[in-house]
């Protein structure tokens, strides 16, 4: 039996945390409560973050968009700022879990769970997101790729929570594309996924390409060489095939119940070919 | 708070509630249901309001929870059991082992080889070894943790081929045929020898996965030992009468002291065809007299302990002439039956009978085996051995069609066994046969006619294909085991009609159909009708809810009983109304009328003038059996070979493959079905749509993966059921034949729809890309492996 | 822990351990067995309820989270003896077979229609994609939601 605490503000959170240093945090519970059922953890004190409204905001600032860690996935899916400026994230949210899971799950939860297959992660990497970490003593920011250290491991220090994500949306002409390959169309873990944010220059060529693959390694996989292979080009099939070869060489995915490494490697490359379709993303 | 559960005096009663229904529905209730129309199911209102109580829904003060300690290893000798630490835990009422089982401690339908609690050997990871009864689930879980098993591991048998080698370890040392549960062979003409003379021979090897029923309601129930010494069990079960006999025998009780009640099941599909929780509940209740004991398997436990569809390996060789006439078939079907009989021999036999499908083939060598292993238990699952056979036969037909350059529907029509001719099993079906018309209707469907144009419109990186399958499915138990139902119907004191159903309703709606049939025969509106769900004390033995037989067999018994009640009502009324004969009277909703005089007698009044015994009528029906003898093997005959009555279907799948990922998307599915006359189109559609969805799952997503005897997909996050986004829109079309042996001409529709989807999908995939799938389910990875890299010359065939 | 929340329009006070699963609280302490459990891990949707009008999975909620909330379970949908339009449509369209997924499916549909009163069949399938059904193949469930959507808009439920 565990005690469940439900703070409404960050100040309440810090105070409760001081009183129970070994508590386990959750927001929507769609990950922690499942792991608890499996017997993977049994913390005597649980703290539910879902009422801490100050972290559920979505705001536009000079520095970019701030997506609060406790915004539910559904709130983000419906939010006009996210839909308009970060469609690659919207596409990922639309295929994450299922409607009730989206009503309960949060962006912060998806990040802190740090699953190699986390659906919001490749878009956040491709968007160059930064996470903001807060503690009773202050806050700090980290690029998302420095925050996620491995499966289930993040750079959260003791007494720190993930407060939200900062994203400077790309301006100018840009293709934002996401594709998730899974074994069925809902309630499915990604077998391999690709997020692509491709900024076009004034000639309509690729000025900047950020590619991020999910379920291809212990954390989201980037490939500067594959990105470079696309620069200055126009996403022709031959260019995309060249980039595909690069990622296939570089990637070392695993075999698991859902797919083999060989399949993941093959498809990771193939997904780039989808960028050739007009209007993709 | 929920009231204390009480079994006696609380019949599982389903009324047609007048309240809470929409106006149109209310109006329909007043009129006798006409057959063939759409009639909303009677169990709908209670289910949509959450009022219907399933076996898992009974709680109350004083209810104890029972749970099982399972072996966790596939094959081992049980050396010792230490239950002391568990028994010491506060809140534990009892810890039970085989030592407390007074009866045979053996369960099973054909071969009784499954213990209630393990006494000698553990034979699969889910084997039940000890039973704990505790005051709540927390204590129960803690107590189960504390039980220690001393197991001496034995080499497990994990593969049906290895299992038959002379030096393989034995799952049942006392089985005279070693690890072979049953084998059967059907030979016609020159058998496989004839293949040598065939101008064309195509060959196929298939490997089919284990499929999990995954009913939304897992195995559940509760039980109590009454002060009078009767054991009352409420369970989610398809077989309450057979359960009573099995529980009594296993636990050493007199059957008449065991009562089993089957409320509506939250799904069954064969997984609850037999003992699941019943004996365990009985044992627990015996240990805690007077206390209600409840058991509800977690999803993980259901995966571990419940039966699955038999995984199978099939080898087929089909020979034909250049005109596409089938000449010879060699088929070998190997079913991995797991550690216990669990109807495995009957499954194998039905697969054997259907191995060559609905075709006329002069020379056949058909062989099948059901083999014991230490893998999870295989047992009854909708389709019951036929999906495996149809998977092979319908794919090998398409292989032949491609080799010959013949159109697949036309090849099938050409080779159908016409009425009066033998199908590949060597027996003649003795029933209405509309398969040819089904195939013709399918050929006329827009998906088939427009397929070339549709395929040509596939977008970038997409390939489209259309595939078909033709199937037949035998109803009932075969020629030896009596396929009997007993119906009871009553004119209540208030003048209403009460039907006592003997067959469990696991969602297929036979309860509603009962009322519809009774209403039809008695010309009464459903408003005044009630149904009592199966209860060994109140309703009559009617066999299992399985084998597509519930309405087919029970419906006939009910027609007989209702007819008898009708005669009695009219005869008594004739006496009371001074009519010369019952023939002068009309039975109308709520009353009897004498048209000549205009006199009427309300049924309530008539009922008041009758004694209890006069108001009840009983009817019995035994389904007809085949007179054919394709084999003299009496064991095969006992196991069901051959059947007499078959339903038929022609099915079509339209798929779109993605060349980049190998994902298969279903764009449409069509079933044209001959299940005799439709009593209620909506119900028949429900059955076909549900069966098709499960068949599609079998084809594309569902794989209960096992390695070293252990389940690798232990829950719904790893075992993938298709969601609403995965199952396509489905067209259901009907060829209504009239089957004289069925109620109002009906044939069973529960299973036939599940037999064709896998081969139809496989054939569609082959049509899209030339790939001949051999291992199922057809995961994206398996498809991609066959496609090769996009934009480069083709992949492997 | 003492909890106060609104359930099917009426205030409720219960005393339960704060980590009691909401599905157990509803079914056992409150006797409302209409909410079902099919998997306990959020993969099937049978335990779906509405919390402040939004569909959530009660097997993944702990009692403490209910404080001050307004819950609707399947038992609370029919107002004064008349079925809710979605319930009525499920009955009429044959969307109910074994019925075990039905309560969760209906509440998921109510949530969907609250967001999108006139969804197309694809939107309906999307909206129900968190609810598994093993009996129906979903077709008549989609038919039912489509029919309910075409009727008068469902009223606001407390």
PDB file of N, CA and C in Angstrom, chain B residues 152-196:
ATOM      1  N   UNK B 152      11.624 -30.609  -9.528  1.00  0.00           N
ATOM      2  CA  UNK B 152      12.795 -31.205 -10.171  1.00  0.00           C
ATOM      3  C   UNK B 152      12.600 -31.025 -11.674  1.00  0.00           C
ATOM      4  N   UNK B 153      13.357 -30.127 -12.285  1.00  0.00           N
ATOM      5  CA  UNK B 153      13.111 -29.855 -13.707  1.00  0.00           C
ATOM      6  C   UNK B 153      13.326 -31.091 -14.556  1.00  0.00           C
ATOM      7  N   UNK B 154      12.460 -31.260 -15.544  1.00  0.00           N
ATOM      8  CA  UNK B 154      12.591 -32.335 -16.515  1.00  0.00           C
ATOM      9  C   UNK B 154      12.782 -31.710 -17.887  1.00  0.00           C
ATOM     10  N   UNK B 155      13.394 -32.464 -18.771  1.00  0.00           N
ATOM     11  CA  UNK B 155      13.575 -31.926 -20.113  1.00  0.00           C
ATOM     12  C   UNK B 155      12.200 -31.707 -20.735  1.00  0.00           C
ATOM     13  N   UNK B 156      11.935 -30.490 -21.187  1.00  0.00           N
ATOM     14  CA  UNK B 156      10.605 -30.246 -21.747  1.00  0.00           C
ATOM     15  C   UNK B 156      10.524 -30.685 -23.207  1.00  0.00           C
ATOM     16  N   UNK B 157       9.312 -31.020 -23.598  1.00  0.00           N
ATOM     17  CA  UNK B 157       9.025 -31.334 -24.999  1.00  0.00           C
ATOM     18  C   UNK B 157       8.445 -30.071 -25.611  1.00  0.00           C
ATOM     19  N   UNK B 158       9.109 -29.488 -26.585  1.00  0.00           N
ATOM     20  CA  UNK B 158       8.697 -28.163 -27.049  1.00  0.00           C
ATOM     21  C   UNK B 158       8.277 -28.131 -28.511  1.00  0.00           C
ATOM     22  N   UNK B 159       8.462 -29.236 -29.186  1.00  0.00           N
ATOM     23  CA  UNK B 159       8.211 -29.232 -30.618  1.00  0.00           C
ATOM     24  C   UNK B 159       7.486 -30.520 -30.996  1.00  0.00           C
ATOM     25  N   UNK B 160       6.404 -30.411 -31.756  1.00  0.00           N
ATOM     26  CA  UNK B 160       5.623 -31.617 -32.065  1.00  0.00           C
ATOM     27  C   UNK B 160       6.384 -32.665 -32.862  1.00  0.00           C
ATOM     28  N   UNK B 161       7.348 -32.239 -33.661  1.00  0.00           N
ATOM     29  CA  UNK B 161       8.126 -33.228 -34.417  1.00  0.00           C
ATOM     30  C   UNK B 161       9.061 -33.968 -33.475  1.00  0.00           C
ATOM     31  N   UNK B 162       9.774 -33.215 -32.669  1.00  0.00           N
ATOM     32  CA  UNK B 162      10.690 -33.796 -31.685  1.00  0.00           C
ATOM     33  C   UNK B 162       9.921 -34.693 -30.715  1.00  0.00           C
ATOM     34  N   UNK B 163       8.693 -34.283 -30.403  1.00  0.00           N
ATOM     35  CA  UNK B 163       7.899 -35.019 -29.417  1.00  0.00           C
ATOM     36  C   UNK B 163       7.634 -36.451 -29.851  1.00  0.00           C
ATOM     37  N   UNK B 164       7.650 -36.699 -31.161  1.00  0.00           N
ATOM     38  CA  UNK B 164       7.322 -38.036 -31.646  1.00  0.00           C
ATOM     39  C   UNK B 164       8.562 -38.902 -31.874  1.00  0.00           C
ATOM     40  N   UNK B 165       9.713 -38.342 -31.592  1.00  0.00           N
ATOM     41  CA  UNK B 165      10.921 -39.166 -31.719  1.00  0.00           C
ATOM     42  C   UNK B 165      10.962 -40.168 -30.581  1.00  0.00           C
ATOM     43  N   UNK B 166      11.549 -41.300 -30.819  1.00  0.00           N
ATOM     44  CA  UNK B 166      11.486 -42.392 -29.819  1.00  0.00           C
ATOM     45  C   UNK B 166      12.125 -42.029 -28.485  1.00  0.00           C
ATOM     46  N   UNK B 167      13.106 -41.152 -28.490  1.00  0.00           N
ATOM     47  CA  UNK B 167      13.784 -40.847 -27.237  1.00  0.00           C
ATOM     48  C   UNK B 167      13.284 -39.539 -26.601  1.00  0.00           C
ATOM     49  N   UNK B 168      12.178 -39.042 -27.091  1.00  0.00           N
ATOM     50  CA  UNK B 168      11.673 -37.785 -26.525  1.00  0.00           C
ATOM     51  C   UNK B 168      11.098 -38.022 -25.129  1.00  0.00           C
ATOM     52  N   UNK B 169      11.269 -37.058 -24.228  1.00  0.00           N
ATOM     53  CA  UNK B 169      10.629 -37.177 -22.919  1.00  0.00           C
ATOM     54  C   UNK B 169       9.115 -37.260 -23.100  1.00  0.00           C
ATOM     55  N   UNK B 170       8.453 -37.917 -22.159  1.00  0.00           N
ATOM     56  CA  UNK B 170       7.013 -38.086 -22.280  1.00  0.00           C
ATOM     57  C   UNK B 170       6.272 -37.083 -21.410  1.00  0.00           C
ATOM     58  N   UNK B 171       5.260 -36.459 -21.994  1.00  0.00           N
ATOM     59  CA  UNK B 171       4.432 -35.542 -21.234  1.00  0.00           C
ATOM     60  C   UNK B 171       3.530 -36.337 -20.287  1.00  0.00           C
ATOM     61  N   UNK B 172       2.939 -37.410 -20.810  1.00  0.00           N
ATOM     62  CA  UNK B 172       2.125 -38.304 -19.979  1.00  0.00           C
ATOM     63  C   UNK B 172       2.706 -39.701 -20.078  1.00  0.00           C
ATOM     64  N   UNK B 173       3.373 -40.119 -19.015  1.00  0.00           N
ATOM     65  CA  UNK B 173       4.004 -41.448 -19.051  1.00  0.00           C
ATOM     66  C   UNK B 173       2.976 -42.557 -19.217  1.00  0.00           C
ATOM     67  N   UNK B 174       1.738 -42.285 -18.789  1.00  0.00           N
ATOM     68  CA  UNK B 174       0.725 -43.349 -18.846  1.00  0.00           C
ATOM     69  C   UNK B 174      -0.048 -43.380 -20.151  1.00  0.00           C
ATOM     70  N   UNK B 175       0.368 -42.568 -21.108  1.00  0.00           N
ATOM     71  CA  UNK B 175      -0.363 -42.574 -22.369  1.00  0.00           C
ATOM     72  C   UNK B 175       0.202 -43.654 -23.285  1.00  0.00           C
ATOM     73  N   UNK B 176      -0.604 -44.592 -23.686  1.00  0.00           N
ATOM     74  CA  UNK B 176      -0.087 -45.713 -24.486  1.00  0.00           C
ATOM     75  C   UNK B 176       0.535 -45.264 -25.807  1.00  0.00           C
ATOM     76  N   UNK B 177       0.114 -44.133 -26.331  1.00  0.00           N
ATOM     77  CA  UNK B 177       0.686 -43.679 -27.601  1.00  0.00           C
ATOM     78  C   UNK B 177       1.722 -42.588 -27.388  1.00  0.00           C
ATOM     79  N   UNK B 178       2.323 -42.569 -26.219  1.00  0.00           N
ATOM     80  CA  UNK B 178       3.419 -41.639 -25.958  1.00  0.00           C
ATOM     81  C   UNK B 178       2.955 -40.205 -26.027  1.00  0.00           C
ATOM     82  N   UNK B 179       3.643 -39.387 -26.816  1.00  0.00           N
ATOM     83  CA  UNK B 179       3.276 -37.986 -26.926  1.00  0.00           C
ATOM     84  C   UNK B 179       2.244 -37.736 -28.021  1.00  0.00           C
ATOM     85  N   UNK B 180       1.743 -38.804 -28.607  1.00  0.00           N
ATOM     86  CA  UNK B 180       0.709 -38.634 -29.615  1.00  0.00           C
ATOM     87  C   UNK B 180      -0.656 -38.701 -28.930  1.00  0.00           C
ATOM     88  N   UNK B 181      -1.395 -37.625 -28.994  1.00  0.00           N
ATOM     89  CA  UNK B 181      -2.743 -37.651 -28.435  1.00  0.00           C
ATOM     90  C   UNK B 181      -3.668 -38.392 -29.392  1.00  0.00           C
ATOM     91  N   UNK B 182      -3.583 -38.023 -30.655  1.00  0.00           N
ATOM     92  CA  UNK B 182      -4.442 -38.659 -31.652  1.00  0.00           C
ATOM     93  C   UNK B 182      -3.833 -38.456 -33.023  1.00  0.00           C
ATOM     94  N   UNK B 183      -4.020 -39.445 -33.864  1.00  0.00           N
ATOM     95  CA  UNK B 183      -3.636 -39.286 -35.272  1.00  0.00           C
ATOM     96  C   UNK B 183      -4.771 -39.818 -36.129  1.00  0.00           C
ATOM     97  N   UNK B 184      -4.895 -39.306 -37.317  1.00  0.00           N
ATOM     98  CA  UNK B 184      -5.951 -39.791 -38.189  1.00  0.00           C
ATOM     99  C   UNK B 184      -5.540 -39.673 -39.633  1.00  0.00           C
ATOM    100  N   UNK B 185      -6.128 -40.521 -40.466  1.00  0.00           N
ATOM    101  CA  UNK B 185      -5.799 -40.508 -41.881  1.00  0.00           C
ATOM    102  C   UNK B 185      -7.057 -40.795 -42.696  1.00  0.00           C
ATOM    103  N   UNK B 186      -7.194 -40.074 -43.765  1.00  0.00           N
ATOM    104  CA  UNK B 186      -8.273 -40.323 -44.717  1.00  0.00           C
ATOM    105  C   UNK B 186      -7.622 -40.548 -46.068  1.00  0.00           C
ATOM    106  N   UNK B 187      -7.908 -41.671 -46.679  1.00  0.00           N
ATOM    107  CA  UNK B 187      -7.342 -41.959 -47.999  1.00  0.00           C
ATOM    108  C   UNK B 187      -8.481 -42.245 -48.955  1.00  0.00           C
ATOM    109  N   UNK B 188      -8.411 -41.636 -50.106  1.00  0.00           N
ATOM    110  CA  UNK B 188      -9.391 -41.922 -51.152  1.00  0.00           C
ATOM    111  C   UNK B 188      -8.655 -42.248 -52.429  1.00  0.00           C
ATOM    112  N   UNK B 189      -9.218 -43.121 -53.174  1.00  0.00           N
ATOM    113  CA  UNK B 189      -8.617 -43.482 -54.458  1.00  0.00           C
ATOM    114  C   UNK B 189      -7.198 -43.979 -54.257  1.00  0.00           C
ATOM    115  N   UNK B 190      -6.274 -43.475 -55.059  1.00  0.00           N
ATOM    116  CA  UNK B 190      -4.883 -43.927 -54.962  1.00  0.00           C
ATOM    117  C   UNK B 190      -4.081 -43.036 -54.020  1.00  0.00           C
ATOM    118  N   UNK B 191      -4.740 -42.091 -53.388  1.00  0.00           N
ATOM    119  CA  UNK B 191      -4.037 -41.258 -52.430  1.00  0.00           C
ATOM    120  C   UNK B 191      -2.889 -40.497 -53.062  1.00  0.00           C
ATOM    121  N   UNK B 192      -1.789 -40.368 -52.328  1.00  0.00           N
ATOM    122  CA  UNK B 192      -0.675 -39.532 -52.793  1.00  0.00           C
ATOM    123  C   UNK B 192       0.024 -40.116 -54.021  1.00  0.00           C
ATOM    124  N   UNK B 193      -0.172 -41.409 -54.252  1.00  0.00           N
ATOM    125  CA  UNK B 193       0.423 -42.036 -55.433  1.00  0.00           C
ATOM    126  C   UNK B 193      -0.035 -41.319 -56.696  1.00  0.00           C
ATOM    127  N   UNK B 194      -1.253 -40.835 -56.667  1.00  0.00           N
ATOM    128  CA  UNK B 194      -1.820 -40.222 -57.868  1.00  0.00           C
ATOM    129  C   UNK B 194      -1.127 -38.917 -58.240  1.00  0.00           C
ATOM    130  N   UNK B 195      -0.415 -38.324 -57.299  1.00  0.00           N
ATOM    131  CA  UNK B 195       0.273 -37.062 -57.600  1.00  0.00           C
ATOM    132  C   UNK B 195       1.302 -37.240 -58.713  1.00  0.00           C
ATOM    133  N   UNK B 196       1.898 -38.419 -58.734  1.00  0.00           N
ATOM    134  CA  UNK B 196       2.948 -38.662 -59.743  1.00  0.00           C
ATOM    135  C   UNK B 196       2.408 -38.532 -61.153  1.00  0.00           C
TER     136      UNK B 196
END
